Short mmCIF file of C-alpha atoms and ligand atoms in Angstrom, two decimals:
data_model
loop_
_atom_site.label_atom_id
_atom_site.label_comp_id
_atom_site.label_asym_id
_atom_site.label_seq_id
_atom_site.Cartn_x
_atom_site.Cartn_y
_atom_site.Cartn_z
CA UNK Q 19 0.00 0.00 0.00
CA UNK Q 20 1.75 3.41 -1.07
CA UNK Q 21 1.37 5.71 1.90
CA UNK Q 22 2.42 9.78 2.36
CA UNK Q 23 5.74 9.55 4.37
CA UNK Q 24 7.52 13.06 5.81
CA UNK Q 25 10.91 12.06 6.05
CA UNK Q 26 13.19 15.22 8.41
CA UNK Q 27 16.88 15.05 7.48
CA UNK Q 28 15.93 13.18 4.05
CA UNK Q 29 18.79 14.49 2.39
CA UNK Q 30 21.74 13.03 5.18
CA UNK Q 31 23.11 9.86 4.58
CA UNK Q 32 20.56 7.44 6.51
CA UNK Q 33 18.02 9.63 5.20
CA UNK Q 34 18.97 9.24 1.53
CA UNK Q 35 19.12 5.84 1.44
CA UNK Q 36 16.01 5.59 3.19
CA UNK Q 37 14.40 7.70 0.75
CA UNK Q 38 15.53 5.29 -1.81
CA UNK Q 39 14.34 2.27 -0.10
CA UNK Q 40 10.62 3.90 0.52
CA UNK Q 41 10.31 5.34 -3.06
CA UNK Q 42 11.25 2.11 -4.91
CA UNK Q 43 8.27 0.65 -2.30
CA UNK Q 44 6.36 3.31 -4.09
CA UNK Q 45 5.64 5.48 -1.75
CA UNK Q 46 5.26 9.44 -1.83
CA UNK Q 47 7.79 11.45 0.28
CA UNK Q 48 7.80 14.51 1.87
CA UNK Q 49 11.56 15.63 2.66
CA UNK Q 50 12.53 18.58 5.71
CA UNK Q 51 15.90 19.45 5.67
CA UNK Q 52 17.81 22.40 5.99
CA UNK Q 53 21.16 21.32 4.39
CA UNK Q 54 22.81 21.84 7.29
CA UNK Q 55 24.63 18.36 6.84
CA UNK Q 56 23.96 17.32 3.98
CA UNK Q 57 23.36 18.33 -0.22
CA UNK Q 58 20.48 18.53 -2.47
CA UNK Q 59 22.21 16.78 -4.64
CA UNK Q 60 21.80 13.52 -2.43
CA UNK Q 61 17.72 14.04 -3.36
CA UNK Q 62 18.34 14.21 -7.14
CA UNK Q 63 20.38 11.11 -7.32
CA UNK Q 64 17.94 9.18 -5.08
CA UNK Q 65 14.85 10.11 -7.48
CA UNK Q 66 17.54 9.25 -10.34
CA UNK Q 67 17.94 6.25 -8.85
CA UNK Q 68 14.52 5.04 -7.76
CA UNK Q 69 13.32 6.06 -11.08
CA UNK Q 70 10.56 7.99 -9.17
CA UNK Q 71 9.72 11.64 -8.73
CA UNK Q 72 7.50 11.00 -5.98
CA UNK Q 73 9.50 13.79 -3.66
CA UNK Q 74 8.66 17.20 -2.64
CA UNK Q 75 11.55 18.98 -0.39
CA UNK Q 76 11.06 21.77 1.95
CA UNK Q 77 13.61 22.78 2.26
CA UNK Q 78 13.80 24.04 6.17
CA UNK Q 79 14.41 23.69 9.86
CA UNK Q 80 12.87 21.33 12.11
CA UNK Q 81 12.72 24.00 15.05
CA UNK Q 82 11.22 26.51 12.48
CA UNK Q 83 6.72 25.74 13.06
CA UNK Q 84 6.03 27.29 9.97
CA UNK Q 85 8.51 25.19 8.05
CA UNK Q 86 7.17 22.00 9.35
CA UNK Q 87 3.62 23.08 8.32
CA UNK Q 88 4.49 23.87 5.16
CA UNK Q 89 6.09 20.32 4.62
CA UNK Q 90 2.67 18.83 6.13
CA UNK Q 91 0.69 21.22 3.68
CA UNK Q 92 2.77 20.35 0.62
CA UNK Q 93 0.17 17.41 -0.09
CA UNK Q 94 -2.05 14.78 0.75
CA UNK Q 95 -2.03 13.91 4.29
CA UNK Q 96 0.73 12.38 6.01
CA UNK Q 97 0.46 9.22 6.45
CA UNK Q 98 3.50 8.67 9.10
CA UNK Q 99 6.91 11.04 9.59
CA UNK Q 100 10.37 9.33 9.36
CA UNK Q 101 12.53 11.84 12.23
CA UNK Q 102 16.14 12.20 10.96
CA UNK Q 103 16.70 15.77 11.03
CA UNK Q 104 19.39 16.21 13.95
CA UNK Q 105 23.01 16.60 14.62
CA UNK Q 106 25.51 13.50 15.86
CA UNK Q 107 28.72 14.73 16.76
CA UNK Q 108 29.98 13.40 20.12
CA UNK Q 109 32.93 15.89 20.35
CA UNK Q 110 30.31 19.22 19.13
CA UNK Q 111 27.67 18.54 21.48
CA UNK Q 112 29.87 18.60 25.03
CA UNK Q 113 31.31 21.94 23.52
CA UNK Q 114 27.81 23.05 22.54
CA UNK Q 115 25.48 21.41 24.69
CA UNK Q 116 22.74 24.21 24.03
CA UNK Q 117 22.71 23.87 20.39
CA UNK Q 118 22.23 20.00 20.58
CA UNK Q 119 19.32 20.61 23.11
CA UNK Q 120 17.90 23.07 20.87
CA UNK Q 121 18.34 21.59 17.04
CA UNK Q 122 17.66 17.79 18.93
CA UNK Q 123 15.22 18.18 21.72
CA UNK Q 124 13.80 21.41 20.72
CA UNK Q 125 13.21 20.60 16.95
CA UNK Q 126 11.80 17.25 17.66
CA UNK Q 127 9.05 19.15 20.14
CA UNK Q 128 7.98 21.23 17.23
CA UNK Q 129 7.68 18.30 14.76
CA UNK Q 130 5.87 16.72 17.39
CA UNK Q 131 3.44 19.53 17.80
CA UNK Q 132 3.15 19.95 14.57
CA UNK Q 133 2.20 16.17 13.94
CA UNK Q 134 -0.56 17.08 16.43
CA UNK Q 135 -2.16 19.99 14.77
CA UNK Q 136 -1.63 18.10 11.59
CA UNK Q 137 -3.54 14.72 13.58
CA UNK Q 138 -0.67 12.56 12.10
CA UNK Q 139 0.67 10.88 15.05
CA UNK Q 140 3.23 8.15 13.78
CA UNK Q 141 6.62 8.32 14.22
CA UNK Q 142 10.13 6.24 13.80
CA UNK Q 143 12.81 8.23 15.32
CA UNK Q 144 16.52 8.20 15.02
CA UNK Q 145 17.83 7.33 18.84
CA UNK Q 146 21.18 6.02 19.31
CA UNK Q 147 23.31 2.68 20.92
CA UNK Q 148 24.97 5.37 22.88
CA UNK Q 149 21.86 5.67 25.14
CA UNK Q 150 23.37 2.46 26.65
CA UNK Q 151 26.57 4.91 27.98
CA UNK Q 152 29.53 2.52 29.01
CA UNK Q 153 27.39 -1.21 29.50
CA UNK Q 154 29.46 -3.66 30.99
CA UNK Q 155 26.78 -6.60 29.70
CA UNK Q 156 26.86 -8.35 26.60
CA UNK Q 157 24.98 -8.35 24.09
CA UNK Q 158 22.99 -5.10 24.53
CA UNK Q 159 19.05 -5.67 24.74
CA UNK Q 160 15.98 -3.00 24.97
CA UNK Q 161 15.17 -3.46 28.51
CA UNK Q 162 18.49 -3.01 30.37
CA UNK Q 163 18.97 0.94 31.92
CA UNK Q 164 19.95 3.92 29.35
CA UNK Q 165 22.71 5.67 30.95
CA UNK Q 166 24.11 8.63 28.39
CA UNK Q 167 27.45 10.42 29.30
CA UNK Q 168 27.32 12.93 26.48
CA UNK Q 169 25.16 15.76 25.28
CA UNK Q 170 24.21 13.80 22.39
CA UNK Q 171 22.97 10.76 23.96
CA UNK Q 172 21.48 12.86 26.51
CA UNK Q 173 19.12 14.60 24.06
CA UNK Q 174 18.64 11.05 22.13
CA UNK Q 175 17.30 9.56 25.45
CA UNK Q 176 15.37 13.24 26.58
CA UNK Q 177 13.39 12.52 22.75
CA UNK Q 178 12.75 8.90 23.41
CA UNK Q 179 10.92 9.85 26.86
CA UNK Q 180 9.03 12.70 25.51
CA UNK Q 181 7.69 10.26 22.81
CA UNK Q 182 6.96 7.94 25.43
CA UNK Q 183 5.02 10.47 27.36
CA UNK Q 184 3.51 10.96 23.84
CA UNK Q 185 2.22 7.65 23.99
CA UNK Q 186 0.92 8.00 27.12
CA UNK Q 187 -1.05 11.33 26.63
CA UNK Q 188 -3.31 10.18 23.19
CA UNK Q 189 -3.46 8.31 20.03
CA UNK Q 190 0.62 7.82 19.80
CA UNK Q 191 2.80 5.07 17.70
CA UNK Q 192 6.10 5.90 17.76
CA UNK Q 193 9.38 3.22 17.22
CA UNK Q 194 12.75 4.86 18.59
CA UNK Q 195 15.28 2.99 16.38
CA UNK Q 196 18.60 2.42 18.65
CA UNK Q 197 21.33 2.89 15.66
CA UNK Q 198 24.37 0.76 16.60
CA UNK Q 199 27.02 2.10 13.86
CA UNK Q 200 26.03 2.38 10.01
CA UNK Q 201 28.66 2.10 7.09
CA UNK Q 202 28.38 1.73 3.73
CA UNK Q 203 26.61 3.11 0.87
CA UNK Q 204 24.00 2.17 -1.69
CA UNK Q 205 26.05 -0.79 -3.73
CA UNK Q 206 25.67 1.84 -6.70
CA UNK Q 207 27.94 4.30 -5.76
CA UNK Q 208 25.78 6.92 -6.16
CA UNK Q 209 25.23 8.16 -2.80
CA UNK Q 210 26.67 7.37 0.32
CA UNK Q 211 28.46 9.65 3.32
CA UNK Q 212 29.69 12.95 2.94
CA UNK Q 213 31.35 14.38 6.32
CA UNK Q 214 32.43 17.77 6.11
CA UNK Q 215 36.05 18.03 6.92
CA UNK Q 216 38.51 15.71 8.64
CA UNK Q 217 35.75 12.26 9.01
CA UNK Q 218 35.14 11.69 12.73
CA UNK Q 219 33.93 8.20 11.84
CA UNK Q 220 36.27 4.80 11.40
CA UNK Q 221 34.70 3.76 7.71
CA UNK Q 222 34.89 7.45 6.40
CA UNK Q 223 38.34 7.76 7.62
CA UNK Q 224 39.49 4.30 6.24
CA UNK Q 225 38.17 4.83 2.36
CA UNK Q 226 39.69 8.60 2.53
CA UNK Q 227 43.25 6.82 3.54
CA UNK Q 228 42.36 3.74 0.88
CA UNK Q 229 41.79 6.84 -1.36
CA UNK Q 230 45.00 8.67 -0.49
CA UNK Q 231 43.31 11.95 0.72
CA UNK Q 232 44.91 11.03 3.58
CA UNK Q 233 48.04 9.19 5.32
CA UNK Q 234 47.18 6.90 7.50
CA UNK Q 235 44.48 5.49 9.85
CA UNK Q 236 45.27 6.45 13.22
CA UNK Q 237 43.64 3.76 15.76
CA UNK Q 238 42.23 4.94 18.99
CA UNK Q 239 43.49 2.75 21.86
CA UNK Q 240 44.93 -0.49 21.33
CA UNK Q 241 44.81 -0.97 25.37
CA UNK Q 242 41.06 -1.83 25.95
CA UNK Q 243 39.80 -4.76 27.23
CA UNK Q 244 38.86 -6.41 24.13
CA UNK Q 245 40.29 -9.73 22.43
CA UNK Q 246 42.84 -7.54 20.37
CA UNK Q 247 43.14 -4.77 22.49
CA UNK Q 248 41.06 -2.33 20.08
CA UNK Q 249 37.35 -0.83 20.62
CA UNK Q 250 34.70 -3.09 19.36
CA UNK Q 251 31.37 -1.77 17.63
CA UNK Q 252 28.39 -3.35 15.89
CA UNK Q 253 28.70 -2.18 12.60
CA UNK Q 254 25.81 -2.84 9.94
CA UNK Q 255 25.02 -1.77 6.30
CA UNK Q 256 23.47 1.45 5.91
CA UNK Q 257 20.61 -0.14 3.48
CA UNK Q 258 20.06 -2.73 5.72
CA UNK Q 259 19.51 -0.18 8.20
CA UNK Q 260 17.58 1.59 5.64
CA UNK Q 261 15.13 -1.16 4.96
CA UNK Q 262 14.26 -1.16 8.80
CA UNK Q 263 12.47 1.79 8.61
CA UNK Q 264 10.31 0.61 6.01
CA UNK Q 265 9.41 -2.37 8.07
CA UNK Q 266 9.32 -0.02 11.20
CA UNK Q 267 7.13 2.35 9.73
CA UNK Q 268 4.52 -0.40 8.54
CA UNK Q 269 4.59 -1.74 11.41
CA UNK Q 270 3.29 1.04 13.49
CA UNK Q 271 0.46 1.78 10.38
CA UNK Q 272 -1.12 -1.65 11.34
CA UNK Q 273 -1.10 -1.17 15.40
CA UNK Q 274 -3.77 0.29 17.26
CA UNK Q 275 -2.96 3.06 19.19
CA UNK Q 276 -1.27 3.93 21.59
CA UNK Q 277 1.92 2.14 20.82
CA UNK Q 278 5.15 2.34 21.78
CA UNK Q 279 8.81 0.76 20.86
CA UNK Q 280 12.38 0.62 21.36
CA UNK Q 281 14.56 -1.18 19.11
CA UNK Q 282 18.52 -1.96 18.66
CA UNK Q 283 19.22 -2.07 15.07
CA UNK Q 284 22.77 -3.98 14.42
CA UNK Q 285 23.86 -7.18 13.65
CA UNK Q 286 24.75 -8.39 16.70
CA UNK Q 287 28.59 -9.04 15.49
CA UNK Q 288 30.77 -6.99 17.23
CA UNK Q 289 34.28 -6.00 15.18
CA UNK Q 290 37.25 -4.61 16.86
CA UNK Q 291 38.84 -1.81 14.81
CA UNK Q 292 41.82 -4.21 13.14
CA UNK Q 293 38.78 -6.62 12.38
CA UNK Q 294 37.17 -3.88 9.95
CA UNK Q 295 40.54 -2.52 8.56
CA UNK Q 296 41.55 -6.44 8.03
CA UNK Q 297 38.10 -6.79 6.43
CA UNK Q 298 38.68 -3.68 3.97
CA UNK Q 299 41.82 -4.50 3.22
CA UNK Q 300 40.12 -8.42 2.18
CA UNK Q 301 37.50 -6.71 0.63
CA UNK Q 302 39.30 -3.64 -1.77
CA UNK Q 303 42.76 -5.52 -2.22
CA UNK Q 304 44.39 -2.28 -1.12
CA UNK Q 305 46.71 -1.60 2.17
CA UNK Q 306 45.40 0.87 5.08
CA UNK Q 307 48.20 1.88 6.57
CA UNK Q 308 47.96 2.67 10.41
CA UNK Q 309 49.21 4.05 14.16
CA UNK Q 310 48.15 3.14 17.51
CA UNK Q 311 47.72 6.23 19.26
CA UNK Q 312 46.33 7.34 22.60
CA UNK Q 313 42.54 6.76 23.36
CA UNK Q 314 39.71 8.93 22.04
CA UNK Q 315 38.13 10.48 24.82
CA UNK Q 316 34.36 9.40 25.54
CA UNK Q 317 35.27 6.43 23.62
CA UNK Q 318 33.79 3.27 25.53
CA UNK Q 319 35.41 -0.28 24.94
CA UNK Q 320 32.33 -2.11 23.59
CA UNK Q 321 28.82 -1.87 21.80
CA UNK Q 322 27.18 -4.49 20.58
CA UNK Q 323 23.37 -4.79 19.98
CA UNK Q 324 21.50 -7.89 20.76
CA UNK Q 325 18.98 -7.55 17.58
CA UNK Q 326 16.35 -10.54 18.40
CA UNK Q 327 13.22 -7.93 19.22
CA UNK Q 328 14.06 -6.37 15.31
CA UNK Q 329 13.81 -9.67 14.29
CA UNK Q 330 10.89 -11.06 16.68
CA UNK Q 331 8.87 -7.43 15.40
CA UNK Q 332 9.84 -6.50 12.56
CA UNK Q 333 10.94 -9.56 10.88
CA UNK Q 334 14.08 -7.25 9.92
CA UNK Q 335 17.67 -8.45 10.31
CA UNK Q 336 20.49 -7.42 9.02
CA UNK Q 337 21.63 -9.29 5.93
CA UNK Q 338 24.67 -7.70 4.37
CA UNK Q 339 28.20 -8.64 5.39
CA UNK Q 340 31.49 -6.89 6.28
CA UNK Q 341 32.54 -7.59 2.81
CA UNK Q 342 29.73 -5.93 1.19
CA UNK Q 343 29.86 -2.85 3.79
CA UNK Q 344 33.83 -2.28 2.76
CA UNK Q 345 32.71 -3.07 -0.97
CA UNK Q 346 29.88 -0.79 -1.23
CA UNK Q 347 31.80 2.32 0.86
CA UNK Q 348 34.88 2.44 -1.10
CA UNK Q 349 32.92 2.25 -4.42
CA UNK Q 350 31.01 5.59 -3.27
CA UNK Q 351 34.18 6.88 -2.27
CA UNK Q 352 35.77 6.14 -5.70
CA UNK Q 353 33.43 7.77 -7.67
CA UNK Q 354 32.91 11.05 -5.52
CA UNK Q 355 36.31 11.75 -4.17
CA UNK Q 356 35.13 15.11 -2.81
CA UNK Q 357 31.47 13.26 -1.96
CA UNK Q 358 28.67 15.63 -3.35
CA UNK Q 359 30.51 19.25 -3.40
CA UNK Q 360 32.97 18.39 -5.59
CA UNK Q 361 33.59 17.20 -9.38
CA UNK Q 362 32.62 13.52 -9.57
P1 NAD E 208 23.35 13.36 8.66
O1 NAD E 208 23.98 14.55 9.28
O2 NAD E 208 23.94 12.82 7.42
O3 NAD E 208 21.80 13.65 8.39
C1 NAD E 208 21.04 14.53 9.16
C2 NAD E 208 20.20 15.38 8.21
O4 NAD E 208 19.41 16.29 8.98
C3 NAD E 208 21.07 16.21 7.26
O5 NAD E 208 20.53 16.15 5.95
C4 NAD E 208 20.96 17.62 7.83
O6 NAD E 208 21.13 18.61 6.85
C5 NAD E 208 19.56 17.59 8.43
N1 NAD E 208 19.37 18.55 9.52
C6 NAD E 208 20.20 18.79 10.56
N2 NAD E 208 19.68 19.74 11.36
C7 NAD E 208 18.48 20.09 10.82
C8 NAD E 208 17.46 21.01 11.18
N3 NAD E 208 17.58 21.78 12.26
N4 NAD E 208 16.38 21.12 10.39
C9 NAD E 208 16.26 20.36 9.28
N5 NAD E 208 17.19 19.46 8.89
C10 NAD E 208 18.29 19.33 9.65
O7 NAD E 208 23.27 12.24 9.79
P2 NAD E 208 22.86 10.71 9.67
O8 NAD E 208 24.07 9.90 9.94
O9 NAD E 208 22.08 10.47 8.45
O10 NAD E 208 21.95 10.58 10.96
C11 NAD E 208 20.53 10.74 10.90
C12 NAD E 208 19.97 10.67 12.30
O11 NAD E 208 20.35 9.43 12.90
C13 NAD E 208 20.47 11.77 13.23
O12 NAD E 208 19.40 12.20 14.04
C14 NAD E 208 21.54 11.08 14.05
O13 NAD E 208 21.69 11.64 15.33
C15 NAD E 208 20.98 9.68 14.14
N6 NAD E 208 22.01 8.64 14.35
C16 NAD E 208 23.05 8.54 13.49
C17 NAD E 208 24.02 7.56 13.68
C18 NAD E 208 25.21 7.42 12.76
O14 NAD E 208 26.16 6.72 13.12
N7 NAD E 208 25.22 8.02 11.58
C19 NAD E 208 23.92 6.69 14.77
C20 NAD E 208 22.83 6.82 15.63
C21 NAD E 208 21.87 7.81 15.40
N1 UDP E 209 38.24 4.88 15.57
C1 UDP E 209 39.61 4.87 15.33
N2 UDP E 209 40.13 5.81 14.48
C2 UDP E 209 39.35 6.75 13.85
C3 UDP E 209 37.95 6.75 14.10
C4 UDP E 209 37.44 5.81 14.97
O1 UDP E 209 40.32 4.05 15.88
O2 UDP E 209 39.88 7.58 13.11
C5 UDP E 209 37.65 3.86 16.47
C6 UDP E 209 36.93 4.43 17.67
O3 UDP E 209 37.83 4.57 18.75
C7 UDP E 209 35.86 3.35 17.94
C8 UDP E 209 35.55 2.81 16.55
O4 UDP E 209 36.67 3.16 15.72
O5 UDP E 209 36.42 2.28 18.71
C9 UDP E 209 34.27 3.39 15.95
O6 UDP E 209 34.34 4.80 16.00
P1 UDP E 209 33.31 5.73 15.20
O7 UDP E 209 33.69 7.15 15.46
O8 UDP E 209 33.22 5.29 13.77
O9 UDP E 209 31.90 5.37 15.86
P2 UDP E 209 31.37 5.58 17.36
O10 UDP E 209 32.46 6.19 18.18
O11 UDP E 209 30.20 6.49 17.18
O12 UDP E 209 30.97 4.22 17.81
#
């Protein structure tokens, strides 16, 4: 069944490639963004792709009322909103704290609202495996306590209890989607992830050295408490990740309301950071070169989801391997050395 979807922070890279994913479902999208993060570029290769010009952008902020209202005016009625729109950097958000309360917390209040006056009240947000802070218990499921040490968990978490609330208060379904760490690109090439700057990120980092843009990998720690001594995430395929919003958002169109759900989205593999530069270098053919240097602050040892409820739910796991992660990454890196600013 096609359905109206508004989709904030459509144009960033989970956002693309779930715009793909819904528009080759043949559904009709609604995209927020502001470009803060991100290119419009990303939305004309996504339409390209999808062979479907089923989009409308507003182009806009999240925080801004009368932006959001224009997004839900720009149609039919919404059928459910896809909540991307938001900022992720660890580092940026304990020297702005206020900003990340303001573009996170602040801008998913006024979506929120809006969805009220707009009586659209179904909602997949974008929460985060760092809500778990520094676990000490393997593998990571739903139920245990959230704990956030950063600004950016903190407002992650302060959403998913306002939703709750939500919930609570009327005719709610919401899903907050726990992100563990998403790599990749679509296996075209087309689109993919496009940090500004020096990449903060382990996968952006590697293809950028694979590339040559830069000299070497430097790893964060080789002193934690982990088999090889490096930090271990749960990294999955940013289409596989993709596809479970699709299955999320369906989900909540079919349940009566209210309704109300957490889930970890990962494979449930953990990789320590040789495992993944091993697995590139497997995967591309090509050498990463690399130094052990001193430990990232806020970095903790160990994530790694336990993805059963996805599964039990949703019926979503995620399918694609290391190999195709690596594969898929440095084949958008290839063919957009400067990612969407540049020349291709
Ligand atoms: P991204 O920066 O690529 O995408 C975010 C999009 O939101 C961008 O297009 C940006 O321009 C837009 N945006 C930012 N502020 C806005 C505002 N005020 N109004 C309108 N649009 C705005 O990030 P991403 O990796 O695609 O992440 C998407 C969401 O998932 C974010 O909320 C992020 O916190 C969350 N998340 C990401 C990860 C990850 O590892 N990438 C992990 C967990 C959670
Ligand atoms: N990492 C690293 N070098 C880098 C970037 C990251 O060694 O240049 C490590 C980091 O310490 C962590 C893992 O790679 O153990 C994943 O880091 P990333 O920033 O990609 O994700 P997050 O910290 O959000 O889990």
């Amino acid at each position: 069944m096609s359905r109206r979807v508004l989709i904030t922070g459509g144009a960033g890279f989970i956002g693309s490639h779930t715009c793909l994913v819904l528009l080759e479902q043949g559904h009709e999208l609604v995209v927020l963004d502001n470009f803060d993060n991100s290119s419009p570029e990303a939305l004309r290769r996504v339409q390209e792709l999808a062979g479907s010009t089923q989009l409308t952008l507003v182009e806009g902020d999240v925080r801004d009322a009368s932006a959001v209202d224009k997004a839900f005016g720009s149609g039919g009625a919404v059928d459910g909103v896809i909540h991307f729109a938001g900022l992720k950097a660890v580092g940026e958000s304990v020297g702005n704290p206020l900003l990340y309360w303001d573009v996170n917390v602040n801008g998913s209040r006024v979506l929120a609202a809006a969805m009220e006056r707009h009586g659209c009240r179904t909602l997949v947000f974008s929460s985060t495996s760092t809500a778990y802070g520094e676990p000490e218990t393997f593998p990571l499921r739903e139920d245990m306590p959230t704990a956030p040490v950063h600004p950016y968990a903190q407002t992650k978490v302060a959403v998913e209890q306002m939703l709750a609330a939500l919930c609570r208060s009327g005719p709610w379904r919401v899903a907050s989607l726990r992100y563990f760490n998403p790599v990749g690109a679509h296996p075209s090439g087309q689109i993919g992830e496009d940090p500004m700057g020096i990449p903060n990120n382990l996968f952006p980092f590697i293809t950028q050295v694979a590339a040559g843009r830069r000299e070497q990998l430097r790893i964060f720690g080789q002193d934690y408490p982990t088999p090889d001594g490096t930090g271990i995430r749960d990294y999955l395929h940013v289409m596989d990740l993709a596809e479970a919003h699709g299955k999320a958002l369906e989900h909540l169109l079919q349940q009566p309301t209210p309704y109300s759900l957490t889930l970890n989205i990962g494979t449930g593999r953990g990789l320590s950071v040789l495992e993944v530069v091993q697995g590139f270098e497997a995967a591309t053919g090509l050498t990463i070169p690399y130094e052990v240097v001193e430990r990232r602050p806020g970095d903790v040892p160990r994530l790694e989801a336990c993805p059963q409820t996805a599964q039990i739910v949703l019926g979503w796991s995620a399918r694609r391997t290391l190999e195709e992660m690596c594969r898929d990454g440095w084949a958008w890196q290839q063919a957009n050395p400067s990612g969407y600013r540049g020349p291709t």
